[in-house]
Amino acid sequence: MGRAWPRTAAFVTIWALALAWVGAAAAGSSTLRVVVAKGQRIPIRVAPTGGDSSLAGSARDLLERDLQISGWFRPLAQAEAGVHEAQTTLTGDAALRLEGRVLLGGEQVFGRAYQGTTETARAMVHNLANDIIEALTGQPGFAGTQVICSSDRAGHRELFVMECDGGNLRQLTSDRTLSLSPQWSPDGRRFVYTSYANRFPDLVLVDADSGRRQRIAAFPGLNTGGAIAPDGARLALVLSKEGNPELYTMSLGGGGLKRLTWTRSAEASPCWSPDGSQLVYVSDDSGTPQLYLIGTAGGRGKRITFAGTDSNAPEWSAKSNQVVYASRRGGRYQICLWDPSTAQEQQLTQDGASHEDPSWAPDGRHVVYSRREGGTTQLRILDTWSMDEIGLTRSPGSFYTPHWSSR
Amino acid sequence: MRSSRLLLSGLVVGALMIGGLGCKRKSLSRNTDFVGPEGGLSPLGAPSDMGIGGQPLDARGTGAPLTGELRTSSGDRYYCDNSGRIIGMETARWGNWGVDLTGRPLGGETPNVLFAFDSAAIQAPERPKIEAVAALTEDESYRTVGLVLEGHCDDRGTEEYNLSLGERRSLAVREQLLGLDVASERITTVSFGEAYPVDPGQNEEAWRKNRRVVFVVTQ
């Protein structure tokens, strides 16, 4: 269990939620795990939630959605013989008790109970989902992790955050100007974004727990593309103060500004390699935007994408060691992967919508991206193994540049 | 400290109370139904003082905009909207562009400098617009005005790349102005990427108009 619960809760500051083990705790034992081939899913029936709580129906639906989004389960509409069945009971009013069990062939293979309040009800269900996922697959779940994005839902472009099932959407800024391209720090405790609150594009660092904001780069010209390094101490960014948009790094504590590129072209969208030794970024040095790699010592970037009209918005997963990006193929942006070990490009999506700004889930398997179709742009999750997709947002408003938190 | 007054954590707990599990019962097949209601609409704390590179606003050359009709000693006229953006120019030497303050077309297309797709190169037909604006700044009545160059893109491509491309366009116009002896301290660049199209259409004509640098005249 460990991974998901305390870190998720820390973000939403639900200190009060006490997590209780109940009997049948033997459930997590590895002998009960199901071996799942890549891209295959365990059929599971999520039964209606019992108990006297008014939230019972929502608890069932959320558990089912969490299990589906995890990529490990295929929810069934009806119970079937020989298939896993998840049973839940939610009791209480202000103080809630959630009991969860998974049965297979009449035998209990998982059981655990959780205590909380109405305010922590979503977190309780996410924790149950993550515990079921871990018990049955051996893989950590990511239910309840946060997706931050920019949206015009409130008129101006403001920052929003939601849980990765699309629920609990909250507006973070009310600056009534442009708030763009938010990116979490690797530990998910801070994020950086481009703010026009001072009329020009500046980089602002936000402490997620306290809400404290600090303007960290406000040079003349462009200050954008902020990406926090794996060590949490450095920032990659794009500045134009020397007459052209170029790639820089700096210390998040201020100072240590270092210029990495020297071009006559536009650089954009830096992203760190998992070991912090390289950056993948966008440059139109060749005439069209393409992905490049550069060491943090600087020098000359090495072009890595060649297929497609242009390639943009790279993000490198520490978990799967894959770079996901959006590449224009036949006039539409498609989600693609670049494999650092083979230097191969692979196109994932095919359909006629425009797929932009992909961001990895903590599992290194799913990505959230913005899908533009018919005048609206909405967020979707893509399972890069099965190509299954799930929608996260809907009108009013469009949603852009999602970034998935580690917690 | 003002910045600690509004805590994100408080925001989130409040939102959970409103937006928690309680309200809906939706079927999974409609997979966007889990969008929670909006709650906790308070702003984040106000940004604290700048870290590095901080420049007070004035140093970025953003005086109040000059609005209305600007007439030079040679009789050329420049028309600025309420934000100081040049919407029209009537010049003897560099031609007529855009519209006057009543919206009457002056005979040429937009005074904005237009660009090719994914390009920041100044095309020859755009050069007279830049020369006309340089002449305005040399006129004895306008020797102290500043120029803000707003760079814009069409909405193809990602937002972050378009921020850089828009800045490149602003900087390309700035270079031309410097070559025409406009002092660098009078020029400020700002890129808005693809955020503010003049024409929201999804066709070549709309995209062409949106790939632009807009001149803003400030005091």
XYZ file of C-alpha atoms in Angstrom:
626
model
C 0.000 0.000 0.000
C 2.485 2.651 1.117
C 3.081 4.648 -1.994
C -0.137 6.226 -3.013
C -1.897 7.040 0.201
C 0.280 9.335 2.283
C 1.596 11.326 -0.656
C -1.785 11.838 -2.226
C -3.165 12.892 1.074
C -0.370 15.312 1.693
C -1.381 17.332 -1.331
C -4.988 17.530 -0.368
C -3.997 18.003 3.252
C -6.305 15.422 4.674
C -4.337 14.897 7.821
C -7.398 13.709 9.631
C -8.004 10.606 7.600
C -7.056 7.569 9.575
C -6.366 4.463 7.629
C -7.380 1.258 9.282
C -6.543 -2.293 8.488
C -9.222 -4.847 9.061
C -9.012 -8.577 9.016
C -8.306 -10.553 5.923
C -5.133 -8.577 5.539
C -3.379 -11.543 4.073
C -4.881 -10.357 0.843
C -1.750 -8.695 -0.475
C 0.154 -11.941 -0.648
C 1.850 -12.468 -3.940
C 0.395 -15.896 -4.523
C -2.939 -14.262 -5.248
C -1.625 -11.919 -7.886
C -2.809 -12.331 -11.400
C -0.222 -12.353 -14.121
C -1.252 -9.736 -16.654
C 0.282 -9.607 -20.087
C 1.143 -6.184 -21.493
C -2.007 -4.592 -22.837
C -4.336 -7.163 -21.275
C -6.778 -6.329 -18.528
C -8.274 -8.309 -15.645
C -12.061 -8.524 -16.000
C -13.688 -7.294 -12.812
C -17.233 -6.667 -11.726
C -17.655 -3.761 -9.306
C -20.815 -4.514 -7.365
C -23.137 -1.789 -6.082
C -21.830 -0.319 -2.842
C -23.759 -1.415 0.228
C -24.228 0.503 3.445
C -26.264 3.437 4.608
C -24.122 6.319 3.328
C -25.654 8.701 0.786
C -22.312 8.591 -1.060
C -22.478 4.859 -1.683
C -23.451 5.064 -5.357
C -20.707 7.546 -6.152
C -18.173 5.393 -4.332
C -18.919 2.434 -6.578
C -18.678 4.484 -9.754
C -15.436 6.135 -8.712
C -13.848 2.817 -7.749
C -14.830 1.359 -11.111
C -13.430 4.369 -12.956
C -10.171 4.278 -10.964
C -9.726 0.582 -11.765
C -10.401 1.203 -15.439
C -8.011 4.186 -15.659
C -5.257 2.120 -14.016
C -5.045 0.085 -17.201
C -5.012 -3.215 -15.308
C -8.758 -3.874 -15.176
C -11.708 -4.180 -17.517
C -14.928 -3.473 -15.618
C -17.861 -5.716 -16.499
C -21.485 -4.637 -16.462
C -22.651 -7.979 -15.060
C -21.181 -10.480 -12.651
C -19.722 -13.562 -14.316
C -18.580 -16.859 -12.941
C -14.842 -17.112 -12.457
C -14.374 -13.351 -12.592
C -13.115 -11.019 -9.869
C -15.823 -9.140 -8.024
C -15.151 -5.998 -5.982
C -17.600 -5.468 -3.137
C -17.751 -2.329 -1.054
C -19.696 -1.068 1.928
C -19.835 2.591 2.903
C -21.380 3.415 6.255
C -21.728 6.488 8.413
C -22.555 10.090 7.762
C -19.991 12.692 8.765
C -17.595 9.940 9.809
C -17.344 7.383 7.040
C -16.164 3.815 7.021
C -15.383 2.184 3.704
C -14.888 -1.560 3.520
C -13.571 -3.120 0.353
C -13.224 -6.759 -0.664
C -12.311 -8.569 -3.832
C -13.678 -12.066 -4.347
C -12.672 -14.668 -6.879
C -14.693 -17.851 -7.101
C -16.246 -17.200 -3.719
C -12.858 -16.784 -2.051
C -11.722 -13.401 -0.714
C -8.427 -12.350 -2.303
C -8.338 -8.818 -0.899
C -9.912 -7.026 2.042
C -9.263 -3.719 3.742
C -11.199 -0.929 5.451
C -10.724 2.820 5.536
C -12.016 5.567 7.772
C -12.545 9.183 6.911
C -15.050 11.948 6.498
C -17.270 13.298 3.758
C -14.444 15.610 2.710
C -11.993 12.743 2.345
C -14.400 10.349 0.646
C -12.709 10.602 -2.753
C -9.303 9.931 -1.239
C -10.702 6.886 0.581
C -11.936 5.389 -2.685
C -8.673 6.235 -4.481
C -6.747 4.507 -1.698
C -8.944 1.434 -1.954
C -8.442 1.364 -5.731
C -4.658 1.684 -5.367
C -4.568 -1.071 -2.741
C -6.628 -3.407 -4.941
C -4.358 -2.662 -7.910
C -1.214 -3.305 -5.913
C -2.595 -6.454 -4.277
C -3.718 -8.026 -7.542
C -0.995 -6.846 -9.936
C 2.003 -5.984 -7.773
C 2.097 -2.570 -9.461
C 1.506 0.702 -7.611
C -1.665 2.535 -8.587
C -1.874 6.235 -9.382
C -5.541 6.880 -8.523
C -5.978 10.331 -7.011
C -2.821 11.833 -8.528
C -3.201 15.381 -9.812
C -3.332 16.807 -13.335
C -2.674 20.541 -13.651
C -3.558 22.469 -16.812
C -4.562 25.836 -18.256
C -8.174 26.501 -19.238
C -10.361 29.305 -20.565
C -13.296 27.828 -18.644
C -13.523 30.946 -16.455
C -13.178 33.395 -19.368
C -9.478 34.161 -19.133
C -6.762 31.567 -19.277
C -6.362 30.367 -15.679
C -4.699 27.350 -14.084
C -6.860 24.416 -13.004
C -6.082 21.165 -11.240
C -8.085 17.943 -11.057
C -7.669 14.420 -9.862
C -6.640 12.148 -12.719
C -10.133 10.661 -12.999
C -11.260 14.169 -14.031
C -13.056 14.770 -10.739
C -12.605 17.475 -8.149
C -11.739 20.163 -10.680
C -10.495 23.328 -8.997
C -9.478 26.724 -10.338
C -6.083 27.761 -8.979
C -5.534 31.247 -10.369
C -7.877 34.183 -10.845
C -5.434 36.595 -12.446
C -7.677 37.445 -15.409
C -4.765 37.367 -17.831
C -2.735 34.548 -19.424
C -1.600 31.745 -17.100
C 0.112 29.105 -19.252
C 2.071 25.852 -19.298
C 2.076 24.729 -15.652
C 4.596 22.000 -14.805
C 4.955 20.111 -11.531
C 8.245 19.581 -9.819
C 9.224 15.894 -9.814
C 8.099 15.560 -6.173
C 4.740 17.176 -6.959
C 5.055 19.736 -4.177
C 5.629 22.778 -6.382
C 4.810 23.864 -9.875
C 6.094 26.514 -12.224
C 4.103 28.337 -14.913
C 4.191 31.289 -17.277
C 2.213 34.243 -15.932
C 1.283 37.513 -17.646
C 0.055 38.970 -14.341
C 2.689 41.679 -14.781
C 1.746 42.142 -18.472
C 4.824 40.269 -19.712
C 5.546 36.530 -19.682
C 7.301 35.773 -16.387
C 7.995 32.457 -14.692
C 6.244 31.962 -11.369
C 6.990 29.183 -8.865
C 4.123 28.016 -6.651
C 4.330 25.994 -3.451
C 1.365 23.644 -3.819
C 0.718 23.164 -0.122
C 0.855 26.793 0.993
C -0.155 28.486 -2.278
C 2.812 30.834 -1.953
C 3.811 32.283 -5.309
C 7.200 33.627 -6.245
C 8.164 35.273 -9.515
C 11.457 33.588 -10.324
C 12.368 34.895 -13.773
C 11.296 38.277 -15.125
C 13.968 39.295 -17.586
C 13.179 41.614 -20.500
C 11.425 39.636 -23.224
C 10.326 36.051 -22.921
C 10.462 34.054 -19.657
C 8.792 30.699 -20.271
C 9.183 26.944 -20.644
C 9.973 26.422 -16.955
C 10.849 22.790 -16.115
C 12.151 21.740 -12.689
C 15.075 19.282 -12.694
C 14.871 15.806 -11.149
C 17.022 17.058 -8.247
C 14.426 19.739 -7.508
C 17.167 22.358 -7.295
C 17.509 23.570 -10.871
C 15.179 24.979 -13.496
C 15.384 24.808 -17.276
C 13.796 27.795 -19.010
C 13.616 29.797 -22.212
C 14.730 33.445 -22.151
C 15.095 35.999 -24.942
C 16.967 38.638 -22.968
C 20.043 38.318 -25.156
C 18.107 38.929 -28.361
C 16.795 35.475 -29.281
C 14.816 32.773 -27.442
C 17.459 30.439 -26.036
C 17.656 27.594 -23.546
C 19.020 28.327 -20.052
C 19.287 26.643 -16.684
C 19.313 28.356 -13.320
C 19.184 27.508 -9.644
C 15.667 27.516 -8.263
C 17.040 29.431 -5.313
C 18.025 32.223 -7.722
C 21.286 32.770 -9.535
C 23.479 30.330 -11.395
C 22.007 31.331 -14.736
C 23.658 29.358 -17.536
C 22.989 29.691 -21.259
C 22.958 26.369 -23.147
C 22.110 27.223 -26.768
C 23.487 29.797 -29.214
C 21.230 29.878 -32.274
C 19.348 32.173 -34.605
C 16.245 30.010 -34.187
C 13.425 29.596 -31.655
C 14.062 27.230 -28.752
C 11.157 26.006 -26.603
C 9.750 23.337 -24.253
C 12.793 22.012 -22.379
C 12.395 18.762 -20.431
C 14.998 17.011 -18.270
C 16.277 13.497 -18.757
C 15.567 11.329 -15.691
C 19.204 11.507 -14.563
C 19.308 15.292 -15.000
C 22.298 15.185 -17.345
C 20.491 16.127 -20.565
C 17.584 18.166 -21.821
C 15.250 17.326 -24.660
C 13.774 20.462 -26.209
C 12.265 21.997 -29.339
C 14.189 24.056 -31.860
C 13.296 25.248 -35.363
C 16.951 25.520 -36.332
C 16.280 23.166 -39.260
C 13.360 25.280 -40.510
C 10.618 23.392 -38.684
C 10.243 22.671 -34.967
C 11.963 19.381 -34.107
C 13.200 17.681 -30.947
C 16.837 18.058 -29.915
C 19.005 16.686 -27.124
C 21.646 18.739 -25.339
C 23.851 18.097 -22.311
C 23.496 20.432 -19.359
C 26.996 21.717 -20.082
C 25.579 23.229 -23.277
C 27.083 23.062 -26.722
C 25.370 22.060 -29.912
C 22.005 20.323 -29.713
C 21.587 17.005 -31.506
C 18.437 16.589 -33.567
C 16.516 13.417 -32.710
C 13.210 13.605 -34.649
C 12.973 13.434 -38.405
C 9.557 11.948 -39.228
C 6.569 14.270 -39.459
C 6.304 17.920 -40.457
C 7.257 19.070 -36.980
C 7.661 17.679 -33.479
C 6.848 19.428 -30.237
C 6.238 19.269 -26.485
C 8.551 16.428 -25.354
C 8.306 14.797 -21.940
C 10.685 12.105 -20.698
C 9.364 9.442 -18.323
C 11.737 8.348 -15.576
C 9.622 5.232 -15.124
C 9.557 3.917 -18.691
C 12.538 5.884 -20.098
C 10.473 6.984 -23.110
C 10.060 10.466 -24.545
C 6.466 11.233 -25.489
C 5.751 14.173 -27.820
C 3.333 15.499 -30.421
C 4.298 15.288 -34.077
C 2.424 16.681 -37.058
C 1.571 13.973 -39.536
C -0.646 14.868 -42.469
C -1.701 18.151 -40.919
C -2.735 16.735 -37.511
C -0.703 16.336 -34.364
C -0.337 12.738 -33.246
C 1.101 11.342 -30.015
C 4.495 9.740 -30.655
C 7.246 8.061 -28.654
C 11.002 8.375 -28.987
C 13.025 5.612 -27.407
C 16.376 6.891 -26.081
C 17.930 3.405 -26.199
C 17.158 2.809 -29.877
C 16.597 6.397 -31.135
C 13.430 5.128 -32.842
C 10.314 7.243 -33.412
C 6.931 5.551 -33.059
C 3.527 7.048 -33.846
C 0.789 6.008 -31.408
C -2.446 7.813 -32.319
C -3.922 7.812 -35.798
C -7.306 9.505 -35.849
C -8.254 12.843 -37.397
C -8.248 14.960 -34.219
C -5.230 17.035 -33.166
C -3.367 15.522 -30.204
C -1.091 17.929 -28.323
C 1.030 18.407 -25.199
C 1.252 14.839 -23.833
C 2.379 14.281 -20.229
C 3.287 10.983 -18.572
C 1.369 9.396 -15.711
C 3.466 8.176 -12.762
C 3.277 4.651 -14.235
C 5.207 5.610 -17.391
C 2.468 3.913 -19.397
C -0.455 6.341 -19.585
C -0.294 9.897 -20.914
C -2.722 12.778 -20.569
C -2.943 15.056 -23.606
C -5.144 17.781 -25.063
C -7.338 16.719 -27.940
C -8.610 19.374 -30.321
C -11.627 18.450 -32.344
C -14.484 20.563 -33.655
C -13.520 23.850 -32.028
C -13.012 22.512 -28.518
C -9.926 21.158 -26.777
C -10.396 18.610 -23.997
C -8.069 16.418 -21.951
C -7.906 12.683 -22.470
C -5.869 9.825 -21.050
C -4.215 7.476 -23.525
C -2.991 4.024 -22.504
C 0.161 3.695 -24.621
C 0.013 -0.093 -24.284
C -3.557 -0.752 -25.385
C -4.354 2.621 -27.055
C -7.530 2.766 -24.950
C -8.619 6.342 -24.228
C -10.681 7.946 -21.492
C -11.970 11.529 -21.487
C -11.205 13.693 -18.446
C -12.807 17.066 -19.123
C -15.745 18.499 -20.972
C -17.148 21.882 -21.931
C -17.698 24.620 -20.922
C -14.251 25.775 -21.810
C -11.209 24.200 -23.363
C -8.280 22.679 -21.476
C -4.641 22.932 -22.526
C -1.088 21.856 -21.600
C -1.884 19.197 -18.975
C 0.914 18.037 -16.703
C 0.583 14.940 -14.539
C 1.890 15.013 -10.985
C 3.860 12.234 -9.318
C 1.390 12.352 -6.424
C 3.037 38.405 4.434
C 0.336 38.823 1.848
C 1.416 35.802 -0.116
C 0.732 33.397 2.692
C -2.733 34.720 3.316
C -4.502 32.444 0.900
C -3.453 28.902 1.273
C -3.840 26.434 -1.513
C -4.489 23.753 1.039
C -7.478 25.614 2.383
C -8.695 26.005 -1.143
C -8.421 22.330 -1.795
C -10.168 21.223 1.352
C -12.971 23.662 0.631
C -13.296 22.316 -2.851
C -13.401 18.775 -1.612
C -16.232 19.661 0.713
C -18.206 21.120 -2.135
C -16.995 18.922 -4.880
C -16.437 15.653 -3.119
C -18.095 12.442 -3.766
C -21.504 13.382 -2.694
C -23.274 14.853 -5.554
C -23.594 12.609 -8.472
C -24.224 9.185 -9.613
C -23.071 8.786 -13.135
C -22.493 5.928 -15.446
C -18.989 5.097 -16.504
C -19.920 4.867 -20.124
C -20.241 8.608 -20.292
C -16.661 8.991 -19.425
C -16.558 12.737 -19.006
C -19.208 12.790 -16.350
C -16.749 12.821 -13.522
C -15.809 16.435 -13.984
C -16.364 17.819 -10.527
C -18.165 21.047 -9.851
C -15.993 24.077 -9.537
C -15.139 25.161 -6.068
C -12.509 27.091 -4.217
C -12.272 29.925 -6.674
C -10.036 32.078 -4.522
C -6.794 33.169 -6.126
C -3.396 31.937 -5.138
C -1.343 34.264 -3.026
C -0.094 37.326 -4.845
C 3.341 36.795 -6.345
C 6.071 37.844 -3.976
C 9.082 39.844 -5.008
C 10.983 38.711 -8.001
C 13.778 36.246 -7.813
C 16.450 36.923 -10.356
C 16.183 39.107 -13.415
C 13.543 41.221 -11.852
C 12.806 44.415 -13.709
C 10.323 46.976 -12.538
C 7.567 47.438 -15.058
C 8.748 50.875 -16.169
C 12.086 49.464 -17.222
C 10.250 47.383 -19.767
C 9.071 50.493 -21.521
C 5.405 50.306 -20.849
C 4.286 53.850 -20.444
C 0.643 54.688 -21.013
C -0.526 54.052 -24.558
C -0.827 56.869 -27.077
C -4.297 56.783 -28.561
C -6.200 58.413 -31.388
C -4.705 60.204 -34.391
C -0.974 60.964 -34.412
C -0.020 63.477 -37.093
C 3.603 64.100 -38.039
C 5.143 67.364 -39.277
C 5.163 65.999 -42.813
C 1.410 65.367 -42.651
C 1.496 61.578 -42.279
C -1.202 60.196 -40.008
C -1.120 57.195 -37.706
C -4.261 55.873 -36.029
C -4.032 54.143 -32.656
C -6.821 52.329 -30.840
C -7.498 52.699 -27.111
C -4.662 50.312 -26.303
C -2.168 52.276 -28.398
C -2.115 49.661 -31.171
C -1.571 51.133 -34.622
C -4.651 50.238 -36.648
C -3.964 52.467 -39.633
C -1.287 54.563 -41.326
C -1.607 57.184 -44.075
C 1.875 58.095 -45.306
C 3.150 59.827 -48.400
C 6.258 57.711 -48.680
C 5.326 54.258 -47.357
C 1.721 53.990 -48.459
C -1.576 53.544 -46.668
C -2.394 50.656 -44.365
C -5.342 49.525 -42.286
C -8.237 51.738 -41.211
C -8.753 55.143 -39.622
C -10.449 55.740 -36.277
C -13.901 55.420 -37.830
C -13.001 52.071 -39.359
C -12.733 53.486 -42.902
C -10.278 51.428 -44.973
C -7.270 53.480 -46.047
C -6.430 51.434 -49.115
C -3.852 48.926 -47.881
C -4.240 45.908 -45.692
C -3.338 45.698 -42.014
C -0.445 47.788 -40.613
C 0.611 44.672 -38.681
C 3.746 42.977 -39.977
C 2.692 39.579 -41.352
C 4.760 36.386 -41.500
C 4.897 33.026 -43.241
C 4.017 29.843 -41.311
C 6.627 28.857 -38.686
C 8.791 31.759 -39.857
C 10.125 34.950 -38.304
C 11.659 36.273 -41.529
C 10.595 39.786 -42.597
C 9.083 39.571 -46.067
C 9.766 42.380 -48.522
C 6.151 43.675 -48.752
C 6.127 44.141 -44.965
C 9.201 46.342 -44.878
C 7.409 49.675 -45.651
C 5.234 49.253 -42.548
C 8.347 49.052 -40.378
C 9.887 52.061 -42.129
C 6.698 54.043 -41.601
C 6.725 53.308 -37.865
C 10.428 54.172 -37.637
C 9.613 57.522 -39.279
C 6.940 58.186 -36.677
C 9.467 57.762 -33.870
C 11.831 60.213 -35.617
C 9.210 62.943 -35.924
C 9.880 65.890 -33.649
C 6.504 65.498 -31.906
C 7.123 61.836 -31.106
C 10.812 61.681 -30.278
C 10.149 60.262 -26.840
C 7.468 57.675 -27.605
C 8.151 54.012 -26.985
C 7.179 51.026 -29.072
C 5.917 47.702 -27.798
C 6.177 44.965 -30.411
C 3.558 42.278 -29.786
C 4.420 38.962 -31.443
C 1.578 36.608 -32.359
C 1.187 33.228 -34.086
C -1.546 31.228 -35.705
C -2.865 28.492 -33.452
C -1.194 25.592 -35.185
C 1.642 24.166 -33.118
C 2.032 24.028 -29.378
C 1.635 26.994 -27.082
C 5.196 26.914 -25.837
C 6.765 26.805 -29.278
C 4.466 29.599 -30.398
C 5.567 31.760 -27.461
C 9.143 31.450 -28.696
C 8.146 31.951 -32.334
C 6.101 35.060 -31.479
C 9.081 36.460 -29.593
C 11.322 35.753 -32.592
C 8.910 37.737 -34.772
C 8.961 40.670 -32.351
C 12.744 40.533 -32.234
C 12.973 40.410 -36.033
C 10.947 43.621 -36.281
C 13.047 45.103 -33.497
C 16.212 44.381 -35.460
C 14.813 46.164 -38.507
C 13.898 49.162 -36.347
C 17.397 49.226 -34.837
C 18.770 49.214 -38.373
C 16.613 52.278 -39.036
C 18.279 53.988 -36.060
C 15.459 53.628 -33.546
C 17.136 53.469 -30.121
C 16.927 50.051 -28.470
C 15.733 51.462 -25.151
C 12.577 52.689 -26.884
C 11.614 49.180 -28.005
C 10.028 46.447 -25.887
C 9.048 43.004 -27.119
C 6.278 40.785 -25.813
C 5.091 37.483 -27.234
C 1.536 36.280 -26.773
C 2.040 33.113 -28.790
C -1.264 31.883 -30.159
C -3.404 33.302 -27.323
C -4.941 36.283 -29.107
C -5.928 35.597 -32.721
C -7.509 38.477 -34.670
C -9.518 35.896 -36.600
C -10.494 32.640 -34.853
C -11.112 30.871 -38.174
C -9.390 27.633 -39.082
C -8.366 28.505 -42.615
C -5.410 29.980 -44.473
C -6.807 33.501 -44.570
C -7.373 33.580 -40.788
C -3.978 32.036 -40.049
C -2.256 34.551 -42.322
C -3.766 37.483 -40.396
C -2.893 35.940 -37.044
C 0.843 35.523 -37.787
C 1.753 39.098 -36.979
C 3.644 41.705 -35.041
C 1.452 44.524 -33.755
C 2.927 47.985 -33.093
C 1.855 49.602 -29.822
C 2.814 53.244 -29.257
C 3.441 54.315 -25.676
C 4.257 57.634 -24.032
